[in-house]
Coordinates of C-alpha atoms and ligand atoms in Angstrom, one line a residue:
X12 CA 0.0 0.0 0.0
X13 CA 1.2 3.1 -1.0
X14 CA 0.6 6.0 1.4
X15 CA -0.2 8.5 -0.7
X16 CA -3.2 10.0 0.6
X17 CA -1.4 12.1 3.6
X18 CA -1.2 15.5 1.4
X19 CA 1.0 16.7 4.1
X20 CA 3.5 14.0 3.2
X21 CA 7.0 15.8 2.6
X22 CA 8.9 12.5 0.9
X23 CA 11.8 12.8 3.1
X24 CA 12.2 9.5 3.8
X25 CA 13.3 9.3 7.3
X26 CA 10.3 6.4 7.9
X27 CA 11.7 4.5 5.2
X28 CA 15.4 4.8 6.4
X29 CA 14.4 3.4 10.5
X30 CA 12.0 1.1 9.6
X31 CA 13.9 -1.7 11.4
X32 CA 12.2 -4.3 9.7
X33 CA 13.0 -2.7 5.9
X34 CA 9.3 -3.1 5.7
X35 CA 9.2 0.5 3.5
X36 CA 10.0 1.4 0.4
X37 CA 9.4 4.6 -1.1
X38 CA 8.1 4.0 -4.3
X39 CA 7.2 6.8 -7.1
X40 CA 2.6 8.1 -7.3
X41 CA 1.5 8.8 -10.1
X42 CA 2.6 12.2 -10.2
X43 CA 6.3 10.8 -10.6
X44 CA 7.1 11.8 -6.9
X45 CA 8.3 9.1 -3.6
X46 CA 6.0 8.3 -0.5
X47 CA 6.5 5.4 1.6
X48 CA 4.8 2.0 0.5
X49 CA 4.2 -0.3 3.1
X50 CA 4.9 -4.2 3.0
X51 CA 2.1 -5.4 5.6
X52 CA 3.8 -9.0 5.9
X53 CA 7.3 -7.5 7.2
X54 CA 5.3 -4.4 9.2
X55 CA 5.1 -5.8 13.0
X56 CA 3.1 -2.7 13.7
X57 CA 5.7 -0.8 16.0
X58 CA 4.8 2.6 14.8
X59 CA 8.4 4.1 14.8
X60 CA 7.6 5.6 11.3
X61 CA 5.0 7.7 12.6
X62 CA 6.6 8.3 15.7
X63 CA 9.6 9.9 14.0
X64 CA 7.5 11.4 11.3
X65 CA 8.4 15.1 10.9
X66 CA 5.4 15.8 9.9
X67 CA 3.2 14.1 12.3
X68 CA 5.2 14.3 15.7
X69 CA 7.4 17.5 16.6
X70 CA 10.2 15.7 18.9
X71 CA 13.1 15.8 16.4
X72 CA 12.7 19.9 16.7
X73 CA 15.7 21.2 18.1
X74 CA 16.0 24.6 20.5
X75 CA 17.1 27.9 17.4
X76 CA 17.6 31.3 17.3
X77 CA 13.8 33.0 17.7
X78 CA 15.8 36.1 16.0
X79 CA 18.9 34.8 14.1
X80 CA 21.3 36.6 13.0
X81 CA 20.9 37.7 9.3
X82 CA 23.4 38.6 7.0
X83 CA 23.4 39.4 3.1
X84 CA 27.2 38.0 1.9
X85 CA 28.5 36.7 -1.4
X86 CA 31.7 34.5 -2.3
X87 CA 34.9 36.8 -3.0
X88 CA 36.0 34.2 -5.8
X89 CA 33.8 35.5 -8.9
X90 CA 33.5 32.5 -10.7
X91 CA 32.3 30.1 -7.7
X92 CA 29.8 33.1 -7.6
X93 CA 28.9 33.2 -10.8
X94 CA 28.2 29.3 -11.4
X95 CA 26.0 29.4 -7.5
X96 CA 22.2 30.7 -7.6
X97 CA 22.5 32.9 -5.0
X98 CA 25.9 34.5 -3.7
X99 CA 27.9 30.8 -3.6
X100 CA 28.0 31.1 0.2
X101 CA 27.2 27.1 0.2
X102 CA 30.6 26.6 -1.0
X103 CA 32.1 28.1 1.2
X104 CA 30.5 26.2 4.0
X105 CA 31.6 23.3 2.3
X106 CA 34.9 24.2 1.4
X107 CA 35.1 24.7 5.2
X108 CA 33.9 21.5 6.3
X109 CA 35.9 19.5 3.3
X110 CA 39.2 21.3 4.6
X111 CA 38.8 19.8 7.9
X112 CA 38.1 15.8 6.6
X113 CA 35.0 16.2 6.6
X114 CA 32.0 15.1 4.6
X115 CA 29.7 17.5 2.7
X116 CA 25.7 16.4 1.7
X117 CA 23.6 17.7 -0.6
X118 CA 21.6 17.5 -4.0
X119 CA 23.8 16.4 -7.5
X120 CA 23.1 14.3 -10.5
X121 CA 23.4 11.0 -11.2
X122 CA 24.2 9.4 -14.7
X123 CA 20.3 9.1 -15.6
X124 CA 20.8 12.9 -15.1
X125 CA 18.2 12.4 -11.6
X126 CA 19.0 14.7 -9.1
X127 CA 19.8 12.6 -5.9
X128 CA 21.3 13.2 -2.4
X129 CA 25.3 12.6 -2.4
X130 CA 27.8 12.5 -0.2
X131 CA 31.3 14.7 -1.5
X132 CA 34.8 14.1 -0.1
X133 CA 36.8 16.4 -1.7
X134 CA 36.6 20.4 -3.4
X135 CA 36.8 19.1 -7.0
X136 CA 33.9 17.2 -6.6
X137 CA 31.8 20.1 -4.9
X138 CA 30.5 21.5 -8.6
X139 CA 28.1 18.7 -8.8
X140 CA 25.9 19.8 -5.6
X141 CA 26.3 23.8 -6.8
X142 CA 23.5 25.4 -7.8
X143 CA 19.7 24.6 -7.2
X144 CA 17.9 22.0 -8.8
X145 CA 14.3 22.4 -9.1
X146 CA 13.4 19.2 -9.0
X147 CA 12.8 16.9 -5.6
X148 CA 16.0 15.3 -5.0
X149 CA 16.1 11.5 -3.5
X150 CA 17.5 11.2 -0.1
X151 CA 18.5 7.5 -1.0
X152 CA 20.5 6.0 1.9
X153 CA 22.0 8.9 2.8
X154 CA 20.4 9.5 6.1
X155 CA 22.4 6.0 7.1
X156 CA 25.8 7.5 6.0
X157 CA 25.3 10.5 8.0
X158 CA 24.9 8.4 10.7
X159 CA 27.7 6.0 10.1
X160 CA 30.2 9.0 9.5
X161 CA 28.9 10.7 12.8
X162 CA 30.1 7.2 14.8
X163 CA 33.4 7.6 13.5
X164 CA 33.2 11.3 14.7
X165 CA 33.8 12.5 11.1
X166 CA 32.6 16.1 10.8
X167 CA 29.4 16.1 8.1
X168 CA 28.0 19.5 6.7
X169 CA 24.1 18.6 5.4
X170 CA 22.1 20.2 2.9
X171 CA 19.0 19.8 1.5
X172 CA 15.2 21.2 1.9
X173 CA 13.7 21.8 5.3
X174 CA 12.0 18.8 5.4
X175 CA 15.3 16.7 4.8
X176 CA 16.9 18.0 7.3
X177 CA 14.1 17.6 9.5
X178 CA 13.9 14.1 8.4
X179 CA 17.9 14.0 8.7
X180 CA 17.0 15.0 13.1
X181 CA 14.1 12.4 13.0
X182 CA 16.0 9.6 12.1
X183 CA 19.1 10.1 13.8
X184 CA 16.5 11.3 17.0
X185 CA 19.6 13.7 18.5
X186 CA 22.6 16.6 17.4
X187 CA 25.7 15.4 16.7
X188 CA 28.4 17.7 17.6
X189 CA 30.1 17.1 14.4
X190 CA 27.3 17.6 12.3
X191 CA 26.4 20.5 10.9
X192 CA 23.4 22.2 8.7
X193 CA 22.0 23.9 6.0
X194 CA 18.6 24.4 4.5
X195 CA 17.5 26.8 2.3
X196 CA 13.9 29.0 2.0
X197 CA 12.0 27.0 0.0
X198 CA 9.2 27.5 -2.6
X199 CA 8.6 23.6 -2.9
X200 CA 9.9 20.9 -5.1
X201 CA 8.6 20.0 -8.4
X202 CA 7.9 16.4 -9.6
X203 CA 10.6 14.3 -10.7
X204 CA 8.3 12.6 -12.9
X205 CA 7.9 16.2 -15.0
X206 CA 11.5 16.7 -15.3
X207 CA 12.0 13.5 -16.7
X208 CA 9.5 14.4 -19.3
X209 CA 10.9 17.6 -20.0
X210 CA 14.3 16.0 -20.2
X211 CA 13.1 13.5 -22.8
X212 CA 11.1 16.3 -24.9
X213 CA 14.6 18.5 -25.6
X214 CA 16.6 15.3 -26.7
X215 CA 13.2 14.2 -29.0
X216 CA 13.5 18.4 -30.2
X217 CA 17.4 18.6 -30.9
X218 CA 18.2 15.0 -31.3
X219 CA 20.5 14.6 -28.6
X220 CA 21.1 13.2 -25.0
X221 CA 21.0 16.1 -22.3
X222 CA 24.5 16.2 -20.5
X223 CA 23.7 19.0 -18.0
X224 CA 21.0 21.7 -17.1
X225 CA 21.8 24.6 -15.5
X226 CA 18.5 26.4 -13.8
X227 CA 19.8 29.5 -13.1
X228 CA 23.0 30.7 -15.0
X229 CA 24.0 34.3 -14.5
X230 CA 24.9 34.8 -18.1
X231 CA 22.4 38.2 -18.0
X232 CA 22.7 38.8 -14.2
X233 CA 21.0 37.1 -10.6
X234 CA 18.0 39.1 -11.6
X235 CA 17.2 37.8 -15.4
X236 CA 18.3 34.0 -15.0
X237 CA 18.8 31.8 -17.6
X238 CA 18.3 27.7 -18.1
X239 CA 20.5 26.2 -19.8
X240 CA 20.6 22.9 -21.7
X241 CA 24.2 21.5 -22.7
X242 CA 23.5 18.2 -24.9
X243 CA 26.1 15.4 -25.1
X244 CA 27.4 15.8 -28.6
X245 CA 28.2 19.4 -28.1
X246 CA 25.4 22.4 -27.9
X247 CA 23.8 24.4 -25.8
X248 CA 19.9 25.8 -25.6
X249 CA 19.4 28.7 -23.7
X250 CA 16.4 30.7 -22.8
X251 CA 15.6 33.5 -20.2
X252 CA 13.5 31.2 -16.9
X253 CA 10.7 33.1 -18.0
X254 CA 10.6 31.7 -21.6
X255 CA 11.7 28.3 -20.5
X256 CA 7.9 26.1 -19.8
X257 CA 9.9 24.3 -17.1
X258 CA 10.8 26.9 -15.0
X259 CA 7.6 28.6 -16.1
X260 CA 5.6 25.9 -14.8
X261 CA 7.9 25.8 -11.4
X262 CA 6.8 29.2 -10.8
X263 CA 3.4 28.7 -11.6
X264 CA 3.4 26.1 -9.0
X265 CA 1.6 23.6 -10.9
X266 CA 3.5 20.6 -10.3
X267 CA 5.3 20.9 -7.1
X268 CA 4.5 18.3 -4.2
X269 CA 1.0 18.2 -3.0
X270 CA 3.2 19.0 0.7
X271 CA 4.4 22.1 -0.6
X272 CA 1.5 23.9 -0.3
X273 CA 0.9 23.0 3.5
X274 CA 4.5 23.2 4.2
X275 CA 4.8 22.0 7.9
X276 CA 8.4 23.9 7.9
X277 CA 7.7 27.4 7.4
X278 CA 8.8 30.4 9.4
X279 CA 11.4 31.3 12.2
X280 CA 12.8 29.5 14.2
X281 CA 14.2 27.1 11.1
X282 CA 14.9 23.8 11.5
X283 CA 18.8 24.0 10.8
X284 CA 22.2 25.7 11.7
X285 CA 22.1 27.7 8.9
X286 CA 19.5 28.7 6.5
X287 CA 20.9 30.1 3.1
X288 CA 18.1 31.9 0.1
X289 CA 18.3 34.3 -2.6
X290 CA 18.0 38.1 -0.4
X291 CA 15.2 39.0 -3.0
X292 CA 14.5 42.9 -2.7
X293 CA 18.2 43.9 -1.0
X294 CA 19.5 46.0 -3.7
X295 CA 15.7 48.7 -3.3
X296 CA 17.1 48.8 1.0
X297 CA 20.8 49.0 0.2
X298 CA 22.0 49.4 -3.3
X299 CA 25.6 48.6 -2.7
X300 CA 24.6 45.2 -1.7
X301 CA 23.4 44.1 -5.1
X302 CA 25.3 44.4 -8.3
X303 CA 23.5 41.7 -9.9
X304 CA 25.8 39.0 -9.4
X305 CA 23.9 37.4 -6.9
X306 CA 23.5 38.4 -2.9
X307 CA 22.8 35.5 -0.3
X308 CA 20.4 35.7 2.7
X309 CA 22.1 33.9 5.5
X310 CA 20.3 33.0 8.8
X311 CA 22.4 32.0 11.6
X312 CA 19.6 29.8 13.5
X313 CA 22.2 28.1 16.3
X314 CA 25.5 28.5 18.6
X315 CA 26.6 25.4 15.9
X316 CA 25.4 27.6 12.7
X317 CA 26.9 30.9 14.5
X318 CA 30.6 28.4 14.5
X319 CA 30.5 27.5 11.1
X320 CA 29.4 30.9 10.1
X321 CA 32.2 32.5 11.7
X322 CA 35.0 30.0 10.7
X323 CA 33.9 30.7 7.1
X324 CA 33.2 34.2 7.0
X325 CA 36.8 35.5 6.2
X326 CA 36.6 34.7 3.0
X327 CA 33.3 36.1 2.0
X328 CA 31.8 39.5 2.3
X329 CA 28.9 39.9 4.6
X330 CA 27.2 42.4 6.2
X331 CA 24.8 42.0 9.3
X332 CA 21.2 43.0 7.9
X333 CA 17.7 44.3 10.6
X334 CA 14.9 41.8 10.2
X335 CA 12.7 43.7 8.5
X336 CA 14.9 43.1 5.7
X337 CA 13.4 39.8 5.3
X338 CA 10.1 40.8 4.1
X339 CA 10.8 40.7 0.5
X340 CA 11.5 36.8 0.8
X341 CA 7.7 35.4 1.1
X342 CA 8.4 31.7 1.0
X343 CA 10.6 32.2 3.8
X344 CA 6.2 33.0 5.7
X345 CA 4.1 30.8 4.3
X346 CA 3.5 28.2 1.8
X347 CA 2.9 29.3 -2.4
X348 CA -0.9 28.1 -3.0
X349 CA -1.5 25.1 -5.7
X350 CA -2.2 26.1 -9.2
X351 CA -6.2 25.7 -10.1
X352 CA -5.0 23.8 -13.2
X353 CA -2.5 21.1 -10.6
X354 CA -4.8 18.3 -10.9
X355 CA -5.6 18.7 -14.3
X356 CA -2.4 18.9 -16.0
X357 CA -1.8 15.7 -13.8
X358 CA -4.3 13.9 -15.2
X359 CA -3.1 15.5 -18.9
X360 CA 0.4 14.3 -18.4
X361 CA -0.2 11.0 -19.3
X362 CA -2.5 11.1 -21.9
X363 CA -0.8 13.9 -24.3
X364 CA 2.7 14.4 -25.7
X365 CA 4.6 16.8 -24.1
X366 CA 4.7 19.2 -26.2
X367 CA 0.6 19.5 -26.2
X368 CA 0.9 19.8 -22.3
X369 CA 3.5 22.9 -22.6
X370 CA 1.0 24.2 -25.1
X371 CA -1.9 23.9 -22.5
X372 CA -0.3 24.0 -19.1
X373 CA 3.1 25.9 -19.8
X374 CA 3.1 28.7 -22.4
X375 CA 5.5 31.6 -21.0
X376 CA 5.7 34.6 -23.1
X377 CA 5.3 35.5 -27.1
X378 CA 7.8 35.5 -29.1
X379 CA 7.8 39.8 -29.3
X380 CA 7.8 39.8 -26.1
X381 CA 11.1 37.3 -25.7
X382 CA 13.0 39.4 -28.0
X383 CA 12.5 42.5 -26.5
X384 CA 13.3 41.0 -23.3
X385 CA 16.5 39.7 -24.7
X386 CA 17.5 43.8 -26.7
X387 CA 16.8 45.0 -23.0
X388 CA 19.3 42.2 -21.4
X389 CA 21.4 43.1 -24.0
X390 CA 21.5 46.8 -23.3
X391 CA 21.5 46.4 -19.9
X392 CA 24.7 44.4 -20.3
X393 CA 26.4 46.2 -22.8
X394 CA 26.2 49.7 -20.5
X395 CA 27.2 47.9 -17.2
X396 CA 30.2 47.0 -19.5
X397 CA 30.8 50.7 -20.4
X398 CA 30.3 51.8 -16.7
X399 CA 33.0 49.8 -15.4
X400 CA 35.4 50.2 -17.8
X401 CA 35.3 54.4 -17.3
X402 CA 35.5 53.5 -13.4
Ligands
FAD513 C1 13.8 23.6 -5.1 C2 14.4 24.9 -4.6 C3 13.6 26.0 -4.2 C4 14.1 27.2 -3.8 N1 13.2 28.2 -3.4 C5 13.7 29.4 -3.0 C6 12.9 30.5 -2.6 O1 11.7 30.4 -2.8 N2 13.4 31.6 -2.2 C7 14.8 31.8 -2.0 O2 15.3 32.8 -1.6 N3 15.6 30.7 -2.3 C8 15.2 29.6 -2.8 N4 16.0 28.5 -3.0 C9 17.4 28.6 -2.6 C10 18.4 29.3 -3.6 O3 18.0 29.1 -4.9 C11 19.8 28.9 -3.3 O4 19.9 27.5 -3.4 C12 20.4 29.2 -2.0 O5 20.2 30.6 -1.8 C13 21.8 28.8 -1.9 O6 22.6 29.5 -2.8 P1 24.1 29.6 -2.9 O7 24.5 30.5 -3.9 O8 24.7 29.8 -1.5 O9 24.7 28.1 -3.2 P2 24.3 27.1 -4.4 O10 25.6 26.5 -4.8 O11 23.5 27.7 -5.4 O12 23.4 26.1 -3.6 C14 23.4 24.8 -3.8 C15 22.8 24.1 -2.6 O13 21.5 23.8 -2.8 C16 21.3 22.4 -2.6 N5 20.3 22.0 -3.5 C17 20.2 22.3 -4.9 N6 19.1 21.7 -5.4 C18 18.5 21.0 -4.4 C19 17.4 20.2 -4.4 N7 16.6 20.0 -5.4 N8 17.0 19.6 -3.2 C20 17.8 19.8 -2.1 N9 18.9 20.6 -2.1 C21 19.3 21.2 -3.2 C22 22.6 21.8 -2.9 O14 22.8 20.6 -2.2 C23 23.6 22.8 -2.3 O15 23.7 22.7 -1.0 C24 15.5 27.3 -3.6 C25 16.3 26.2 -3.9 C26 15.8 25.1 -4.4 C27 16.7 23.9 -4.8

C-alpha cells in the first residue's frame, strides 16, 4: 500500500530509512514523486515511522535562534559566484567542512541525469551539488551514511530542503556535535516525474542526450536567469527562466509536491544551523549590496550555525542585515498556493505528448515579447560593461 493520501507527506524519507524491519520502500505516485509503501507482511506494527515522522510528531525539533542573526554575503571568488544561484556562500561552507576531513551532503546528478542526495569528499567534486535544482532530490541511503560517519566522529555539513533535514534529526533522533546544517527558503519541489519528461522532450527536439541543465545561470545577471541545456554531442539551448515552460511551470506552481502547499516547515525558528536563500529585494534597501551578481540571505539559527558561520566568513563579504529586511522573501512566511489547473495537468500528463501539455499548461511569453526581453538584457549588459570600464 502506498501511502499517498497524507497531502502533508513531505517524501523525506526518514520512515523508510528506520523502519527496522526494511518493511518501507518509497516507491514513485502517479505524479512521478516518492511516498512510503508499506509491506504489511514485514510491518510488525511498531509505529516508529509515525513516531519519527516530521510531519506528524514534533520531537526531532531542536531549540534555534527566535531572531537569528541575518546577514546578506557573497563569495569573493567571482567564478564560484557566478556558477551558484545565489551569492555561492554554500561553498564556502563546504569548502570549510571539506578542509577539515569532513564530509559535505547535498543535491547532484546522477548518470540518468536524476538529481539525488550525495555525499562529496573532496573540493573538485563540490561543482556537482552547486547550484539549485528544481526538482525533488532523493534522499536514497543517505540518512544512514550520515549516521555511520557521525560514529566515527567524522565532521558532516548537510544540505537539503527543510523537510530533509528535518527528516535527517528524526532519524538520527539527536545533534551530533560534528554535524552541521544547512537548508534553504524554500518555494517547494517539483515532480521528478515532469523533469523526466521535459528531459526526454529536448533530446526528441534537438536529437541529442542532455548532459547537464543549468536552472539559473548568471549569463544576463542574478535578476534575469537563464536555463540552460548543454547536450552530449556538443550544444547548448538557452532561454531567459521566464521563456523556459519548465521553469515557467515551477513558478506557476503547478507541479510541485502536494506537501508544498501546506508546508509544515515554514517560518522562524528554522529547523537547521544555517539557512541560506536568494535576499530578494536587498538592492531597493541598500543598493551597494546588489550588483546583480547574486546576494545571499544567510540565517544563523544556532550556537553550531553561529561556529560554522564564523570560521567561514573570512573569505566572504557579509554584512549583518535588521529583520525587517526579510520581508521581500515570502516563501521564507508561508506556503505558495496550488495552481487551479494542478490536478488537471496531472491527469493530462499522461494522456498527451509533451509538447501538447507545454502548449496547454506551460506557455510563458510571445515571441515579441522574448525578444525585447533579450535587446533589453542586452543593453543592460552592454552599459554595465561601459560603466566599469570608465570606473
Ligand atoms: C527547489 C528549490 C527551491 C528554492 N526556493 C527558494 C525560494 O523560494 N526563495 C529563496 O530565496 N531561495 C530559494 N532556493 C534557494 C536558492 O535558490 C539557493 O539554493 C540558496 O540561496 C543557496 O545558494 P548559494 O548561492 O549559497 O549556493 P548554491 O551552490 O546555489 O546552492 C546549492 C545548494 O542547494 C542544494 N540543492 C540544490 N538543489 C537542491 C534540491 N533539489 N534539493 C535539495 N537541495 C538542493 C545543494 O545541495 C547545495 O547545498 C530554492 C532552492 C531550491 C533547490
Amino acid at each position: 500500500m502506498i501511502v499517498q493520501q497524507m497531502e502533508s507527506c513531505s517524501g523525506c524519507s526518514a520512515c523508510e530509512s528506520i523502519c527496522p524491519n526494511d518493511a518501507i520502500d518509497m516507491k514513485e505516485n502517479k505524479e512521478g514523486f516518492l511516498y512510503p509503501s508499506i509491506n504489511a507482511e514485514k510491518c510488525d506494527q511498531c509505529g516508529i515511522c509515525e513516531d519519527i515522522c516530521p510531519v506528524l510528531s514534533s520531537n526531532w525539533r531542536l531549540p534555534r535562534n527566535e531572531t537569528p542573526l541575518i546577514y546578506a554575503a557573497w563569495n569573493n571568488d567571482a567564478k564560484i559566484r557566478r556558477l551558484s544561484s545565489s551569492g555561492g556562500v554554500f561553498t564556502d561552507l563546504a569548502i570549510g567542512t571539506l578542509e577539515i576531513g569532513g564530509v559535505v551532503f547535498g543535491a547532484g546528478f546522477n548518470e540518468d541525469a536524476e538529481v539525488t542526495h550525495k555525499a562529496v569528499g573532496d573540493v573538485n567534486s563540490l561543482e556537482d551539488l552547486r547550484g539549485s535544482k528544481y526538482v525533488q532530490s532523493r534522499i536514497g541511503d543517505t540518512y544512514e551514511q550520515v549516521q555511520e560517519l557521525l560514529n566515527e566522529k567524522k565532521q558532516v555539513l548537510f544540505s537539503g530542503t527543510p523537510c530533509q533535514i528535518a527528516g535527517l534529526y528524526a532519524f538520527l533522533g539527536r545533534d551530533d556535535e560534528n554535524l552541521y546544517t544547512c537548508d534553504f527558503i524554500c518555494h517547494g519541489v517539483p515532480s521528478p516525474k515532469v523533469y523526466q519528461k521535459y528531459l526526454a522532450y529536448m533530446e526528441n527536439k534537438y536529437n541529442s542526450k542532455v548532459k547537464h541543465v543549468s536552472f539559473r545561470d548568471k549569463r544576463f545577471g542574478w535578476i534575469r536567469p537563464v536555463v540552460v541545456v548543454d547536450f552530449e554531442e556538443g550544444g547548448q539551448k538557452w532561454e531567459f527562466s521566464q521563456d523556459n515552460p519548465y521553469f515557467f511551470g515551477f513558478v506557476k506552481n503547478i507541479f510541485l509536491r502536494r506537501a508544498c502547499y501546506v508546508c509544515s516547515f515554514k517560518g522562524i525558528p528554522r529547523v537547521s544551523d544555517i539557512t541560506l536563500a536568494d535576499f530578494w529585494g536587498i538592492g531597493e534597501r541598500e543598493p551597494g549590496l546588489d550588483n546583480d551578481k547574486g546576494t545571499s540571505l544567510v540565517l544563523v539559527n544556532s550556537e553550531k550555525g553561529q561556529m560554522l558561520w564564523e570560521k567561514c566568513r573570512s573569505s566572504l563579504f557579509s554584512k549583518k542585515c535588521p529583520a525587517e529586511y526579510l520581508n521581500g522573501n515570502s516563501t521564507l512566511f508561508g506556503s505558495v498556493p496550488a495552481n487551479n489547473k494542478r490536478d488537471f495537468f496531472f491527469r493530462d500528463l499522461d494522456r498527451f505528448g509533451f509538447e501538447a501539455i507545454i502548449d496547454k499548461y506551460m506557455k510563458p511569453r510571445n515571441k515579441i515579447r522574448q525578444w525585447m526581453s533579450l535587446l533589453k538584457a542586452l543593453m543592460i549588459r552592454t552599459i554595465n560593461g561601459i560603466l566599469k570600464n570608465q570606473l
